[in-house]
Short mmCIF file of C-alpha atoms in Angstrom, two decimals:
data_model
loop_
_atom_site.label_atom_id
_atom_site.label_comp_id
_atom_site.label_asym_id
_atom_site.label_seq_id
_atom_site.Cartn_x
_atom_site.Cartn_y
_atom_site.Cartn_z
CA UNK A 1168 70.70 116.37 140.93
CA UNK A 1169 73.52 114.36 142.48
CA UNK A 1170 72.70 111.13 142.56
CA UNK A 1171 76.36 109.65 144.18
CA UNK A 1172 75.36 107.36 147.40
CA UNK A 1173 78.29 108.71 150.20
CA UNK A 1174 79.80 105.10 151.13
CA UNK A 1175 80.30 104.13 154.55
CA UNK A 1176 83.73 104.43 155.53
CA UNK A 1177 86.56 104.60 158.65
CA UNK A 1178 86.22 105.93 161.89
CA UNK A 1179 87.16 109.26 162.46
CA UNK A 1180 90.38 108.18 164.14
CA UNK A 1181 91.36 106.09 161.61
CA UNK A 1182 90.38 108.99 158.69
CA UNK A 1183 92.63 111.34 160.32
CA UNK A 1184 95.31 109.56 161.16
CA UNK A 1185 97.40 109.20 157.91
CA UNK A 1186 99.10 112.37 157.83
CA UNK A 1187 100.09 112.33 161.42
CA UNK A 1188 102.57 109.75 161.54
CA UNK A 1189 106.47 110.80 160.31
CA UNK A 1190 106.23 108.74 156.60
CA UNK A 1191 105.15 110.38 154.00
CA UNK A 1192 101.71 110.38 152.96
CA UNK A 1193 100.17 111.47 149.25
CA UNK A 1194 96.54 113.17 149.23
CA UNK A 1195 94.93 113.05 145.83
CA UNK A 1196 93.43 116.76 144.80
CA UNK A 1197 90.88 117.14 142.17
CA UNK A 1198 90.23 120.76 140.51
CA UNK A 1199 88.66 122.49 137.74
CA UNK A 1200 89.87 126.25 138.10
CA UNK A 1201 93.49 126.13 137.17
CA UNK A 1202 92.77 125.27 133.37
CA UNK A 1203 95.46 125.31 131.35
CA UNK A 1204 96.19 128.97 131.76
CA UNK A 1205 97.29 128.35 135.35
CA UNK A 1206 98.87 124.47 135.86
CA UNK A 1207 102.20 126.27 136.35
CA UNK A 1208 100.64 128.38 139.02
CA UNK A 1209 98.88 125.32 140.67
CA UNK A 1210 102.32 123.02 140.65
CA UNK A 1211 104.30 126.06 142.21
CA UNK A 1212 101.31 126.59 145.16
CA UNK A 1213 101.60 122.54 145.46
CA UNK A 1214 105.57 122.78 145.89
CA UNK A 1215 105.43 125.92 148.45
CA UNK A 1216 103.24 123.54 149.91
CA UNK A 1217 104.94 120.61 149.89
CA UNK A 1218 107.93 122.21 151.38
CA UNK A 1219 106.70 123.69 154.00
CA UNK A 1220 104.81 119.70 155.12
CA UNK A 1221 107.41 117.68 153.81
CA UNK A 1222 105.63 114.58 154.95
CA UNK A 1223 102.95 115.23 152.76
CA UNK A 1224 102.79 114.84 149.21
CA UNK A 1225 100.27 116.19 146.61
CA UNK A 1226 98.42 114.62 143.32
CA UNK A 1227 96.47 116.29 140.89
CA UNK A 1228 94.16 116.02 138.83
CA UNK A 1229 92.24 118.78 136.61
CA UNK A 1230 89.54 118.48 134.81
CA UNK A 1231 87.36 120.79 132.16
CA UNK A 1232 84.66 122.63 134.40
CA UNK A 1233 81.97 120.98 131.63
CA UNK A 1234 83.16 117.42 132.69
CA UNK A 1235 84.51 118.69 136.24
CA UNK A 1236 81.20 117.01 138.52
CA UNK A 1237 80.42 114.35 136.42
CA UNK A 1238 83.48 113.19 137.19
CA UNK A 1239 83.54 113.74 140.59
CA UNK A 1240 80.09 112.38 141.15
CA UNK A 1241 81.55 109.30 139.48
CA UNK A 1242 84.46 109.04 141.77
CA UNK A 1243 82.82 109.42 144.73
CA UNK A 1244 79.96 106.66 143.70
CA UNK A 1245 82.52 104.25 142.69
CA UNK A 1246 84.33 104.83 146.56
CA UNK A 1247 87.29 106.37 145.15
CA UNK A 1248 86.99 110.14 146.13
CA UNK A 1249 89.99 112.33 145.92
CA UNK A 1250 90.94 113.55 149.33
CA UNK A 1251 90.22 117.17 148.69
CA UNK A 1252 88.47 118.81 145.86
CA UNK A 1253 87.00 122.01 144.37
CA UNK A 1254 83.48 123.01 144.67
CA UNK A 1255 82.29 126.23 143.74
CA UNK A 1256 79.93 127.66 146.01
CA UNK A 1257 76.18 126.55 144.00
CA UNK A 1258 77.89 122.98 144.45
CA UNK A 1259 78.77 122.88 147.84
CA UNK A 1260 75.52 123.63 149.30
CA UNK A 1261 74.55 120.47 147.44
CA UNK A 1262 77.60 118.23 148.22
CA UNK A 1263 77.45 119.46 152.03
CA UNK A 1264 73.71 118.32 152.28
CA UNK A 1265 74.34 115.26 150.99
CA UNK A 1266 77.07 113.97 153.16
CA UNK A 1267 80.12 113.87 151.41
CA UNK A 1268 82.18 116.05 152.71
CA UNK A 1269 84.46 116.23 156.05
CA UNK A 1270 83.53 118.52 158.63
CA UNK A 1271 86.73 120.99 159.16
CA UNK A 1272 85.65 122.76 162.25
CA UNK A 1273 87.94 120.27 164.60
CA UNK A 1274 90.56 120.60 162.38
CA UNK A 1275 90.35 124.34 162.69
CA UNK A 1276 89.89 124.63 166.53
CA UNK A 1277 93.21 122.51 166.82
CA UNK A 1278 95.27 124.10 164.44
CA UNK A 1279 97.00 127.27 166.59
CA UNK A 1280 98.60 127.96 162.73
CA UNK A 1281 95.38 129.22 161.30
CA UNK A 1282 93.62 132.33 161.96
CA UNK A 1283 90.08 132.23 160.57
CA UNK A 1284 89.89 136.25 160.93
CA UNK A 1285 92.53 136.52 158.10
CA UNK A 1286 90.19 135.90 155.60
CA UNK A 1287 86.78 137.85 154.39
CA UNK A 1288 84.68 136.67 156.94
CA UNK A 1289 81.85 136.51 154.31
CA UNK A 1290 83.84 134.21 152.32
CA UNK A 1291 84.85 131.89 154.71
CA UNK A 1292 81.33 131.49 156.55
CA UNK A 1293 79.97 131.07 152.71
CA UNK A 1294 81.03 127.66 153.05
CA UNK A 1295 79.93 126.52 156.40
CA UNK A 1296 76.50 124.34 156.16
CA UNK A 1297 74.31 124.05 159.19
CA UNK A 1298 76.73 126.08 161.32
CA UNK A 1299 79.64 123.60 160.76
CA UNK A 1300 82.74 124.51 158.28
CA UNK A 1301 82.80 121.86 155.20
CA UNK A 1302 85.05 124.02 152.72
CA UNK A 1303 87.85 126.41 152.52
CA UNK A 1304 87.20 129.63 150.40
CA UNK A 1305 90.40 129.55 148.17
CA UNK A 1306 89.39 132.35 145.50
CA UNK A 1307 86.39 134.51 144.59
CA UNK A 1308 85.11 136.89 141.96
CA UNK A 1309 82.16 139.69 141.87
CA UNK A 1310 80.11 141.80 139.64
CA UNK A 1311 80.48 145.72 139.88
CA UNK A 1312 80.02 148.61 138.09
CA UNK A 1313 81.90 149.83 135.08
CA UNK A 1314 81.97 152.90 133.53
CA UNK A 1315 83.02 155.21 130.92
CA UNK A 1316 84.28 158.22 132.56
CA UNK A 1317 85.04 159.86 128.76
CA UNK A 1318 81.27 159.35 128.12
CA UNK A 1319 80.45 160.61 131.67
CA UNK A 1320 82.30 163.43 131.28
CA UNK A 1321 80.85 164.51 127.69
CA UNK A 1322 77.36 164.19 128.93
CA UNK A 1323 77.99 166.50 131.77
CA UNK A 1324 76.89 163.84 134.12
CA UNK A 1325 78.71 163.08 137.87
CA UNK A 1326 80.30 159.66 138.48
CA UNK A 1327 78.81 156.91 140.26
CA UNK A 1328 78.90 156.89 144.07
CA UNK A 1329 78.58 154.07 147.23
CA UNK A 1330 74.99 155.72 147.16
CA UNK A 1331 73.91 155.38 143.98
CA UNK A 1332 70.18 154.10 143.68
CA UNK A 1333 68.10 152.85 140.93
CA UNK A 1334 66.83 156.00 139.91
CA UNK A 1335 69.97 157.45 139.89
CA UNK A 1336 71.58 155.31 137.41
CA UNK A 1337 68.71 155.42 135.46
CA UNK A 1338 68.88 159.49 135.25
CA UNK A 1339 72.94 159.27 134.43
CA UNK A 1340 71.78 156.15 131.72
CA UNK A 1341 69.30 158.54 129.81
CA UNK A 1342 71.51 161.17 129.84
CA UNK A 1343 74.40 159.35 128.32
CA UNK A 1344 72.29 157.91 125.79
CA UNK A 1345 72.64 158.95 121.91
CA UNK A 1346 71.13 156.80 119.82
CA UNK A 1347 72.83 158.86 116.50
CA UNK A 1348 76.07 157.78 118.23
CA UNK A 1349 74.78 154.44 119.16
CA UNK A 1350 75.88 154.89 122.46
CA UNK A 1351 73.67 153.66 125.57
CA UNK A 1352 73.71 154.51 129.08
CA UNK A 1353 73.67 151.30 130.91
CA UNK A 1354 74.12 147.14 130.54
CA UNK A 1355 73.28 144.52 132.65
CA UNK A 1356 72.01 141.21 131.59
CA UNK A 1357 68.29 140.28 132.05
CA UNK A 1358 69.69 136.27 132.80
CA UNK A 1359 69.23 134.40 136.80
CA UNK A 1360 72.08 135.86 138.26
CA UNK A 1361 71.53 139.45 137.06
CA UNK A 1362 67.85 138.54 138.53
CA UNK A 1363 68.76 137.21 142.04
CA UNK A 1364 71.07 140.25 142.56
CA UNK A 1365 68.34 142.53 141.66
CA UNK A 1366 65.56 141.59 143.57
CA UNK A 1367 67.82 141.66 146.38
CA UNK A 1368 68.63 145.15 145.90
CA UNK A 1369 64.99 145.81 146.20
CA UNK A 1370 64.74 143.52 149.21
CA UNK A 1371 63.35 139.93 147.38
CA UNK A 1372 64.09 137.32 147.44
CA UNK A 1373 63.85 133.68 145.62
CA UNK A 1374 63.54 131.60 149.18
CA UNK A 1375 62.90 133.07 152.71
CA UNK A 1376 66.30 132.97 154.74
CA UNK A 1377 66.04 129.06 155.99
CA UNK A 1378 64.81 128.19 152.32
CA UNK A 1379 61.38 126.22 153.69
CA UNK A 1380 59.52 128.95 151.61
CA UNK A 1381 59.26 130.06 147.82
CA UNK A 1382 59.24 133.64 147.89
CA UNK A 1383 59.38 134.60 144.13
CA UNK A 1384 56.22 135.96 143.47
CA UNK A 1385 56.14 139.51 145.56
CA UNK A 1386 55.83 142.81 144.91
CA UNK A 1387 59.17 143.62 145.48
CA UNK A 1388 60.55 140.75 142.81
CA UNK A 1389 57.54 142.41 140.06
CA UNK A 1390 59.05 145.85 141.04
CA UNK A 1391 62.72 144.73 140.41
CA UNK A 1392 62.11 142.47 137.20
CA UNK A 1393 59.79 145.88 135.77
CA UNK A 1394 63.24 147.93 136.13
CA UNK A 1395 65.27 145.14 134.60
CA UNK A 1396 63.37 145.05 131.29
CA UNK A 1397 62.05 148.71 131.43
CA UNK A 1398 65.83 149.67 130.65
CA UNK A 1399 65.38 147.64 127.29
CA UNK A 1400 61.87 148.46 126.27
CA UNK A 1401 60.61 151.63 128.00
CA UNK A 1402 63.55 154.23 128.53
CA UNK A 1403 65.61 152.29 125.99
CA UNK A 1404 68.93 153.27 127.73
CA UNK A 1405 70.22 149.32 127.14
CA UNK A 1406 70.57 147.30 124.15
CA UNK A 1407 68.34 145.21 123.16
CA UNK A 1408 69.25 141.60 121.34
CA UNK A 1409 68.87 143.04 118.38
CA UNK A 1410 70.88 146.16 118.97
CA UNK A 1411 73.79 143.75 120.35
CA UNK A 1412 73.68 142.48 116.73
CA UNK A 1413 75.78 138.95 117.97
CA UNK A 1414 78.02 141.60 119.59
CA UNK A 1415 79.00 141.11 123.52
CA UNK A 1416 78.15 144.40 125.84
CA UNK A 1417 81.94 143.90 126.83
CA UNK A 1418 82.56 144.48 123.21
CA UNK A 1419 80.20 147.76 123.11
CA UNK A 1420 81.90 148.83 126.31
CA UNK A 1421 85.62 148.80 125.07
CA UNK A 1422 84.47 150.16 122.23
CA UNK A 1423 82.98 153.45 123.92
CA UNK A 1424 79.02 152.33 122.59
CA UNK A 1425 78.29 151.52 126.75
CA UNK A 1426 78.91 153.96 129.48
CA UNK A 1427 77.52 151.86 132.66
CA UNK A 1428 78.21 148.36 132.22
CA UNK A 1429 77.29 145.71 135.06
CA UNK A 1430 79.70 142.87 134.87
CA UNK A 1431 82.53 140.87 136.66
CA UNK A 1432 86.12 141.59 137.57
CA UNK A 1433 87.59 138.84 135.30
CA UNK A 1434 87.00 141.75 132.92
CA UNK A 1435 89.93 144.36 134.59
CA UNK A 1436 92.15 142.92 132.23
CA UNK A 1437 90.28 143.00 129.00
CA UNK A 1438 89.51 146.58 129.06
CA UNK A 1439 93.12 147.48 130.46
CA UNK A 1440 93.97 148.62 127.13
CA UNK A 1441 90.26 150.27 126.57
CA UNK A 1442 91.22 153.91 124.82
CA UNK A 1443 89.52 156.00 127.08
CA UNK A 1444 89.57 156.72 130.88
CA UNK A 1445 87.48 154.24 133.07
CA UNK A 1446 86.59 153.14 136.33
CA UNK A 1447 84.29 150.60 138.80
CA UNK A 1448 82.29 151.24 141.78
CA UNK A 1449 79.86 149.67 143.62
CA UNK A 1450 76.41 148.78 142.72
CA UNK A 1451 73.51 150.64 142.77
CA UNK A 1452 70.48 149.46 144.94
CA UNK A 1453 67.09 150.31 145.74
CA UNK A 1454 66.00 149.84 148.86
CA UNK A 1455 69.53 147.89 149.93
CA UNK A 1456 72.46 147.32 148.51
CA UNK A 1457 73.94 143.68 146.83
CA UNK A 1458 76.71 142.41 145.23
CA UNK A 1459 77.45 139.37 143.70
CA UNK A 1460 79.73 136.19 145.12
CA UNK A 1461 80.66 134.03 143.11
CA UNK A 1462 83.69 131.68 145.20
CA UNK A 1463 85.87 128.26 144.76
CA UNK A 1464 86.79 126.91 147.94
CA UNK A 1465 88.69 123.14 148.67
CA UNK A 1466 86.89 120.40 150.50
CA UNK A 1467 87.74 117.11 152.08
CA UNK A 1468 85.62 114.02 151.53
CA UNK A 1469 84.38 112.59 154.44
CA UNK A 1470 85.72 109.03 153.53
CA UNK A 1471 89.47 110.39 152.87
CA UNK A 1472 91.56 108.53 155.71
CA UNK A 1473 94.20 111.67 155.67
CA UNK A 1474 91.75 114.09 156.42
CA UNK A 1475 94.19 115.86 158.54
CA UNK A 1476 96.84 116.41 155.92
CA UNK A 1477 93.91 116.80 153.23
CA UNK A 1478 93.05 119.75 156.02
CA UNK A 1479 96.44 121.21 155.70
CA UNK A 1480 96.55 121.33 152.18
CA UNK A 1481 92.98 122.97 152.32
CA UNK A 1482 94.10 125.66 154.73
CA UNK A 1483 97.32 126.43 152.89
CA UNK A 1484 95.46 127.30 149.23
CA UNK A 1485 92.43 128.68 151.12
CA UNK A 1486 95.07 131.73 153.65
CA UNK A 1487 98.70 131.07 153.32
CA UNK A 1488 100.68 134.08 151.94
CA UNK A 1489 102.63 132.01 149.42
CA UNK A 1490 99.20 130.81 147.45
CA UNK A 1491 97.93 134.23 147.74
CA UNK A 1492 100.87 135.67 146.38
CA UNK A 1493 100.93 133.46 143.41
CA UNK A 1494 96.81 134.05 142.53
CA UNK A 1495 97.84 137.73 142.47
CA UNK A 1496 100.97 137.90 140.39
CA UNK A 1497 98.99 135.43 137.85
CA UNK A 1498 95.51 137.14 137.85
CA UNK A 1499 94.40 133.79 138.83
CA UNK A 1500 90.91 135.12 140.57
CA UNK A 1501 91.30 136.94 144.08
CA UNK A 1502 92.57 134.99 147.63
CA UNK A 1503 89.83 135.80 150.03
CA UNK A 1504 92.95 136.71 152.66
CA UNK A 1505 92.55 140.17 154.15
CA UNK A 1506 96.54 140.82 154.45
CA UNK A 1507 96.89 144.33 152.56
CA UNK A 1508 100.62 143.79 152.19
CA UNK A 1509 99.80 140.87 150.02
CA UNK A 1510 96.91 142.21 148.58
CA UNK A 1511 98.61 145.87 147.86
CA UNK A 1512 100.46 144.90 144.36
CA UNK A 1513 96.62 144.17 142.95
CA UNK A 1514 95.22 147.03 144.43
CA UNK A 1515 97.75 149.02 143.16
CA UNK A 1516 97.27 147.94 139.72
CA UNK A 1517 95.43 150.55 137.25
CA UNK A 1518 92.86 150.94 135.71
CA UNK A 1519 90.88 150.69 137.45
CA UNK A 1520 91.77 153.58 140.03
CA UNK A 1521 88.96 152.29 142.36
CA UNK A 1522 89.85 148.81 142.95
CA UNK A 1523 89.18 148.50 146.65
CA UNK A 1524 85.37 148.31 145.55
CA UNK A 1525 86.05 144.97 144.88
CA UNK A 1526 86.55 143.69 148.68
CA UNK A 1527 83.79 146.53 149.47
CA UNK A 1528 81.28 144.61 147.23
CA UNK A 1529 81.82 141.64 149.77
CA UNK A 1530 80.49 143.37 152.96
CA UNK A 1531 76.94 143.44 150.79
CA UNK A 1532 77.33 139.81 148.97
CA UNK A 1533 74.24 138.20 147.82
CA UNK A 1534 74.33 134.27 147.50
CA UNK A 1535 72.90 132.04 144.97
CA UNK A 1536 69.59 130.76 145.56
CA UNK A 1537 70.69 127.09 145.93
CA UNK A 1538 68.94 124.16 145.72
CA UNK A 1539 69.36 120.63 144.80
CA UNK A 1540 67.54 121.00 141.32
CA UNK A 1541 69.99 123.71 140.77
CA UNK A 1542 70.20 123.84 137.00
CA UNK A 1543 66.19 123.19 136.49
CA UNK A 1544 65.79 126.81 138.39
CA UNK A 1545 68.19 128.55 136.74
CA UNK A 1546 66.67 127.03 133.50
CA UNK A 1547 63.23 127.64 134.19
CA UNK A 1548 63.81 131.81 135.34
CA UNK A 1549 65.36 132.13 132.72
CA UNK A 1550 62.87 131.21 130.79
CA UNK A 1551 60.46 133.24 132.13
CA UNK A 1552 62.40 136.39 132.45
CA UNK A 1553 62.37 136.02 128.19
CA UNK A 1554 58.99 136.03 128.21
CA UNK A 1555 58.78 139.38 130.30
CA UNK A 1556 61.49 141.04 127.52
CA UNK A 1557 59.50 139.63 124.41
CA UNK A 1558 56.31 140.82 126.21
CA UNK A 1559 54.57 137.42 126.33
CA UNK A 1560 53.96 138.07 130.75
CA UNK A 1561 53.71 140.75 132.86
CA UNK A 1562 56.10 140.23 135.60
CA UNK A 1563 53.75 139.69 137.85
CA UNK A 1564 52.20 136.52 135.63
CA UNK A 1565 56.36 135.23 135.00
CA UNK A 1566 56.35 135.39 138.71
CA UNK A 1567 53.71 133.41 139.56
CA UNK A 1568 54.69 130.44 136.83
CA UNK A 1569 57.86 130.50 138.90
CA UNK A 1570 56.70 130.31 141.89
CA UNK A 1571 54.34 127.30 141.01
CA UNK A 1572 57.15 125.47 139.49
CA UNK A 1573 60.03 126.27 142.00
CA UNK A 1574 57.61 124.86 144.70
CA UNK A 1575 57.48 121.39 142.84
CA UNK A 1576 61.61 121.42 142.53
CA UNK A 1577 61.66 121.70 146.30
#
């Protein structure tokens, strides 16, 4: 829960107005995504930057994700916020609701440089709170499907399509199982984010769409979380814990043990090497089709007094070309721009041969559930959803614990 107290501060005149005048002016940026795998790429988007608003110069500051919002909840208690930061998209729901963050939208209705339509529309709107913009999308990631097309192809079994359902994957996965070969047909975790994605695909839900109501326990949820465990226990197409034996799925999967493997695209590179032939596509649904979205974006706190170069700075990482060029050539996560020339080099990257099914997976993005209490729900489906694999609950009774003790959280 954050428990930061959003100071009182300036007017909005005199928040914006640093920035505007012909001296320089230096906006403090906080982050947790560049790491220490991408600092060079960070200082080269901050000089593009910088020499493009020579007026404005650019501190930073990164920080270890694990120690990334303490941190920050600590800097903005204490009055000394930075005057743009990164949230990922769980925390900006909860920053947003609590005040501490600028609202963009006049920034953006003024600025006849920026083009909202240049980026994934379902990125950018991802971080607009009660209908007003309070974040930039800079970068996201998604979960698709992998496969083996070796194993596909031994098993005499056609490659995934768009239209893929449930059933069949589930066909394909018992078809490419051999269990003298230790080879199974399909991976995905049973964890919360494998679980919200699911229950989506079979049209659940965790909340109703304004979030006043715990939806959890439904028929459609018990239908989704029987599939997600059947896979383990019934049709035995996925490993169980004890088949993993402290191995990773990713590890079975280069390895040629997994032939449909659910997981994200910060894998492309791993398995560039794999020694067989592979490729993604999209996810299979049931009754509807979802994809994960998992996004960074740049905010400006409300009590910066250079919200309008803080703004800038925002827009530039979030659409220009030059930042967008620079996540690509590093493999630094994807720019949510839609400019194919920029985006082409990735796309034309291989394997995997099907790599525009990453921006398709965005026209059918799920969201996290999001709530305040973020990390006691994650903690406590999780939780449950073990006691539906080790066959302590039916789904149905898991469901029903949940929804008792996600309707205290709220």
């Amino acid at each position: 829960m954050l428990t930061f107290t959003v100071l009182a501060g300036c007017s909005d005149s005199e928040k914006s107005s640093r920035g505007n005048k012909d001296e320089t002016v230096t906006i403090n940026y906080f982050t947790f995504s560049p790491g220490t795998d991408h600092e060079k790429d960070l200082q080269d988007m901050i000089s593009a930057f910088e020499k493009q608003n020579p007026n404005v110069k650019v501190d930073y500051e990164i920080a270890a994700y694990d120690d990334y919002f303490t941190k920050l909840q600590t800097m903005i208690a204490g009055g000394k916020a930075p005057d743009v930061f990164e949230l990922n998209y769980e925390n900006f729901v909860s920053y947003a609701s609590k005040g501490a963050l600028a609202d963009l939208s006049k920034y953006i209705e003024e600025d006849k440089d920026f083009d909202p339509s240049k980026l994934n529309q379902e990125a950018y709107k991802a971080y607009q709170y009660e209908g007003k913009q309070y974040g930039m999308v800079e970068s996201f990631s998604n979960v698709v499907t992998f496969y083996n097309k070796d194993l596909f192809d031994k098993a005499k079994v056609d490659y995934p399509t768009a239209e893929w359902t449930w059933e069949d994957e589930l066909a394909a996965a018992q078809k490419l199982t051999n269990k003298d070969e230790k080879i199974w047909g399909t991976y995905a975790p049973i964890q919360f984010h494998e679980f919200y994605k699911v229950i989506a695909q079979n049209g659940g839900s965790v909340f109703n769409e304004d979030k006043s109501e715990v939806t959890i326990d439904s028929p459609e949820n018990a239908e989704a979380l029987q599939y997600m465990v059947d896979k383990v226990n019934k049709y035995k197409v996925t490993p169980s814990v004890g088949d993993l034996s402290g191995q990773s799925p990713e590890d079975l999967f280069k390895n040629g043990q997994i032939g449909i493997l659910h997981t994200g695209i910060w894998m492309l590179s791993a398995f560039k090497d794999a020694p067989f032939k592979w490729d993604i596509a999209l996810e299979a649904g049931n009754t509807q089709k979802a994809h994960h979205f998992f996004a960074n974006g740049l905010a400006v706190s409300k009590d910066s007094d250079a919200q309008n170069a803080a703004y800038k700075f925002a827009r530039f990482m979030s659409a220009s070309d030059e930042a967008a060029e620079i996540r690509i050539a590093s493999s630094w996560e994807l720019p949510a721009i839609t400019n194919e020339e920029i985006l082409k080099p990735y796309l034309e990257q291989t394997p995997p041969e099907s790599r525009e099914v990453i921006f398709e997976a965005l026209d059918t993005l799920v969201l996290p559930p999001v709530i305040e209490d973020w990390s006691k729900m994650s903690d406590l489906i999780t939780k449950e959803l073990e006691n539906v694999v080790n066959g302590k609950k039916s789904p149905e009774e898991a469901l029903k614990v949940m929804q008792g003790e996600l309707e205290k959280l709220k």
